Amino acid sequence: MKDWDAESAVLAARALAEGRPTGWFEELYAAGERGETTVPWNRTAPAPQLTDWVPTLGDPDGRRAVVVGCGLGGDAEFVAAAGFTTTAFDIAPTAVATARGRYPGSPVDYRVADLLDLPDEWARAFDVVVEIINVQALPVSLRPAATAAVAALVAPGGDLLVVENVRGDGDPPSSRPPWAFTRAEITAFAGHGLEPVSPARSSGLPVRWTAVFRRKDRKPGPE
Ligand SMILES: C[S@@+](CC[C@H](N)C(=O)[O-])C[C@H]1O[C@@H](n2cnc3c(N)ncnc32)[C@H](O)[C@@H]1O
């Protein structure tokens, strides 16, 4: 059986050359489902950056969360188990079907959706937004749109967790996914009506940024 990571390089190169920058994700998950490769991004344990962050969020009652590029659902299940009303979406139908199959009876609302073309009703709709290593999987030319789309999910007063691979300021950009982020690039999530809660921290192997942002503009209430 082929290794999914090696196969991802082949499928991504072909899709990118054909002008289908998001086309290879479904192809890769489907190959994994057919047993032609190992299963991509196959983890059930939530990301450590997420398990550190969620307990800092306070009372989950009545608060909506969304997990971007949810893959096989491990992070979404953790957020839902913490008590948030959780939506999770991925562009790859096979990933969404696998997540639903892995967690029968899950309270997570798993959806097939494209970050670059989200339903209007999701704009500023989520109190908690989780973005873990998805924007870095898209070409740098799509990064401004992808970054803006992630930020647009955050409700007034809501919080966003971003985790992406680190690129040093002097390092050349990659010619293939993932396209890691410099500090300036990770901080750019703040350019969409969000403010950094604290400076981005780098840790782990692979070394990744953990950055948290908040939309300050709460809806005006009665005086
Ligand atoms: C590198 S994987 C990470 C998966 C998961 N977030 C994790 O941490 O394991 C990137 C994921 O983003 C999804 N994805 C890529 N482009 C997307 C888009 N435009 N909209 C929604 N999901 C997308 C892929 O299908 C894939 O599941």
Coordinates of C-alpha atoms and ligand atoms in Angstrom, one line a residue:
M1 CA 0.0 0.0 0.0
K2 CA 1.3 3.5 -0.9
D3 CA 2.1 6.0 1.8
W4 CA -0.5 8.8 1.7
D5 CA 2.1 11.5 2.2
A6 CA 4.1 10.4 -0.8
E7 CA 1.0 10.1 -2.8
S8 CA -0.2 13.6 -1.8
A9 CA 2.9 15.0 -3.5
V10 CA 1.9 13.3 -6.7
L11 CA -1.8 14.2 -6.6
A12 CA -1.1 17.8 -5.4
A13 CA 1.5 18.4 -8.2
R14 CA -1.0 17.2 -10.8
A15 CA -4.0 19.1 -9.5
L16 CA -2.0 22.3 -9.1
A17 CA -0.6 22.0 -12.7
E18 CA -4.2 21.6 -13.9
G19 CA -5.4 24.7 -12.0
R20 CA -7.4 22.6 -9.5
P21 CA -5.7 23.7 -6.2
T22 CA -8.2 22.1 -4.0
G23 CA -8.9 19.1 -6.2
W24 CA -6.3 16.7 -4.7
F25 CA -7.8 16.5 -1.2
E26 CA -10.8 14.4 -2.2
E27 CA -8.6 12.3 -4.5
L28 CA -6.3 11.5 -1.6
Y29 CA -9.0 10.7 0.9
A30 CA -10.8 8.5 -1.7
A31 CA -7.5 6.6 -2.5
G32 CA -7.2 6.0 1.3
E33 CA -10.8 4.8 1.5
R34 CA -10.2 2.4 -1.4
G35 CA -7.2 1.0 0.4
E36 CA -4.8 2.2 -2.3
T37 CA -2.9 4.4 0.2
T38 CA -2.8 4.7 4.0
V39 CA -5.5 7.0 5.3
P40 CA -4.4 10.7 5.1
W41 CA -4.4 12.9 8.3
N42 CA -5.6 9.9 10.2
R43 CA -5.8 10.9 13.8
T44 CA -8.6 10.6 16.4
A45 CA -6.7 12.4 19.1
P46 CA -7.4 16.2 19.1
A47 CA -4.4 18.5 18.4
P48 CA -2.5 19.4 21.5
Q49 CA -2.8 23.1 20.7
L50 CA -6.6 22.6 20.8
T51 CA -6.7 20.7 24.0
D52 CA -4.6 23.5 25.6
W53 CA -6.9 26.2 24.3
V54 CA -10.5 25.0 24.7
P55 CA -10.4 24.9 28.5
T56 CA -9.5 28.7 28.5
L57 CA -12.7 29.5 26.6
G58 CA -15.1 29.5 29.6
D59 CA -18.7 28.4 29.6
P60 CA -19.7 26.7 26.4
D61 CA -23.4 26.9 27.0
G62 CA -25.3 28.3 24.0
R63 CA -22.0 29.0 22.1
R64 CA -21.4 27.9 18.5
A65 CA -18.1 26.5 17.3
V66 CA -16.8 25.6 13.8
V67 CA -13.9 23.4 12.9
V68 CA -12.5 24.4 9.4
G69 CA -11.0 21.6 7.2
C70 CA -12.2 19.1 9.8
G71 CA -10.7 16.0 8.0
L72 CA -11.6 12.9 9.9
G73 CA -13.2 14.7 12.9
G74 CA -10.9 14.2 15.9
D75 CA -10.8 18.0 16.6
A76 CA -14.5 18.5 16.1
E77 CA -15.4 15.7 18.4
F78 CA -13.2 17.2 21.1
V79 CA -14.8 20.6 20.8
A80 CA -18.3 19.1 20.9
A81 CA -17.5 17.0 23.9
A82 CA -16.4 20.2 25.7
G83 CA -20.0 21.4 25.3
F84 CA -19.9 23.7 22.3
T85 CA -22.6 23.4 19.6
T86 CA -20.3 22.3 16.8
T87 CA -20.3 22.5 13.1
A88 CA -17.3 21.0 11.2
F89 CA -16.7 21.2 7.4
D90 CA -14.3 19.9 4.8
I91 CA -14.1 20.2 1.1
A92 CA -13.6 16.5 0.7
P93 CA -16.8 14.5 0.8
T94 CA -15.0 11.3 1.6
A95 CA -13.4 12.9 4.7
V96 CA -16.8 14.1 5.9
A97 CA -18.4 10.6 5.2
T98 CA -15.5 8.9 7.1
A99 CA -15.9 11.3 10.1
R100 CA -19.7 10.7 10.2
G101 CA -19.0 6.9 10.0
R102 CA -16.4 7.0 12.8
Y103 CA -18.6 8.9 15.2
P104 CA -22.2 7.6 14.8
G105 CA -24.6 9.6 17.0
S106 CA -22.1 12.5 17.2
P107 CA -23.6 15.9 18.0
V108 CA -21.2 17.4 15.5
D109 CA -23.0 18.8 12.3
Y110 CA -20.5 17.6 9.7
R111 CA -20.8 19.3 6.3
V112 CA -19.1 19.3 2.9
A113 CA -18.2 22.9 2.3
D114 CA -15.6 25.0 0.5
L115 CA -13.8 27.5 2.7
L116 CA -13.5 29.7 -0.4
D117 CA -17.3 29.7 -1.0
L118 CA -19.0 29.4 2.4
P119 CA -22.8 29.7 3.0
D120 CA -23.8 33.3 3.7
E121 CA -25.4 32.3 7.0
W122 CA -22.0 31.3 8.4
A123 CA -20.7 34.9 8.3
R124 CA -19.8 36.0 11.8
A125 CA -21.9 33.1 13.1
F126 CA -19.4 31.3 15.4
D127 CA -18.1 32.1 18.9
V128 CA -15.3 29.7 18.5
V129 CA -13.4 29.0 15.3
V130 CA -10.7 26.4 14.9
E131 CA -8.3 26.5 11.9
I132 CA -5.5 23.8 12.1
I133 CA -3.1 23.4 9.1
N134 CA -5.7 23.9 6.4
V135 CA -4.8 27.4 5.0
Q136 CA -1.2 26.3 4.7
A137 CA -2.4 23.5 2.4
L138 CA -3.6 26.0 -0.1
P139 CA -1.3 27.9 -2.6
V140 CA 0.0 31.2 -1.4
S141 CA -2.0 32.9 -4.1
L142 CA -5.2 31.8 -2.3
R143 CA -4.0 32.8 1.1
P144 CA -5.6 36.2 1.3
A145 CA -9.0 34.8 0.4
A146 CA -8.6 31.8 2.7
T147 CA -7.4 33.9 5.6
A148 CA -10.3 36.4 5.1
A149 CA -12.8 33.5 4.9
V150 CA -11.6 32.0 8.2
A151 CA -11.8 35.4 9.9
A152 CA -15.3 36.0 8.5
L153 CA -16.6 33.0 10.5
V154 CA -15.8 34.7 13.8
A155 CA -18.8 36.3 15.6
P156 CA -18.5 39.6 17.4
G157 CA -16.7 38.8 20.7
G158 CA -15.7 35.4 19.3
D159 CA -12.3 33.7 19.3
L160 CA -10.2 32.1 16.6
L161 CA -7.4 29.5 17.1
V162 CA -4.9 29.3 14.2
V163 CA -2.2 26.6 14.0
E164 CA 0.1 26.5 11.0
N165 CA 3.7 25.3 10.2
V166 CA 6.5 27.8 10.8
R167 CA 8.7 29.3 8.1
G168 CA 11.6 31.3 9.3
D169 CA 12.0 34.9 7.9
G170 CA 15.1 33.9 5.9
D171 CA 13.7 30.6 4.6
P172 CA 12.6 30.3 1.0
P173 CA 8.9 29.6 0.3
S174 CA 8.1 26.0 -0.5
S175 CA 7.3 24.9 -4.0
R176 CA 4.7 22.4 -2.8
P177 CA 2.3 22.0 0.1
P178 CA 2.4 22.7 2.9
W179 CA 3.2 26.4 2.5
A180 CA 4.4 27.4 6.0
F181 CA 3.8 30.8 7.5
T182 CA 6.3 33.5 8.6
R183 CA 5.4 35.4 11.8
A184 CA 4.2 38.3 9.7
E185 CA 2.0 36.0 7.7
I186 CA 0.4 34.4 10.7
T187 CA -0.2 37.8 12.2
A188 CA -2.1 38.7 9.1
F189 CA -5.2 36.9 10.4
A190 CA -5.6 40.1 12.5
G191 CA -6.2 42.2 9.3
H192 CA -9.9 41.3 9.1
G193 CA -11.5 42.9 12.0
L194 CA -9.7 40.6 14.4
E195 CA -7.1 41.4 17.1
P196 CA -4.4 39.1 18.4
V197 CA -5.1 38.0 21.9
S198 CA -1.4 37.4 22.4
P199 CA 1.7 37.1 20.2
A200 CA 1.9 33.9 18.1
R201 CA 4.0 31.2 19.8
S202 CA 5.9 28.5 18.0
S203 CA 6.4 25.0 19.4
G204 CA 6.4 21.2 18.7
L205 CA 7.6 19.0 15.8
P206 CA 6.9 19.9 13.1
V207 CA 7.3 23.4 14.5
R208 CA 4.0 25.2 14.4
W209 CA 2.6 28.6 15.2
T210 CA -0.3 28.8 17.7
A211 CA -2.1 32.1 17.5
V212 CA -5.3 33.3 19.0
F213 CA -7.4 36.2 17.6
R214 CA -10.6 37.9 18.8
R215 CA -13.3 39.9 17.1
K216 CA -13.8 42.9 19.4
D217 CA -16.8 44.5 17.8
R218 CA -19.6 43.1 20.0
K219 CA -23.1 43.9 18.7
P220 CA -24.3 47.1 20.3
G221 CA -26.7 46.4 23.2
P222 CA -29.1 48.5 25.3
E223 CA -27.3 51.2 27.3
Ligands
LIG1 C1 -3.6 19.3 5.9 S1 -5.3 18.6 6.0 C2 -5.6 19.0 7.8 C3 -6.8 18.3 8.3 C4 -7.2 18.6 9.8 N1 -7.4 20.0 9.9 C5 -6.0 18.1 10.6 O1 -5.5 19.0 11.4 O2 -5.7 16.9 10.6 C6 -6.1 19.9 5.2 C7 -7.6 19.7 5.2 O3 -8.3 20.8 4.6 C8 -9.3 20.4 3.7 N2 -9.5 21.5 2.8 C9 -8.6 21.9 1.8 N3 -9.1 23.0 1.2 C10 -10.3 23.2 1.7 C11 -11.3 24.2 1.4 N4 -11.2 25.1 0.4 N5 -12.4 24.2 2.1 C12 -12.6 23.2 3.1 N6 -11.7 22.3 3.4 C13 -10.5 22.3 2.7 C14 -8.7 19.2 3.1 O4 -9.7 18.3 2.5 C15 -8.1 18.5 4.4 O5 -9.0 17.7 5.1

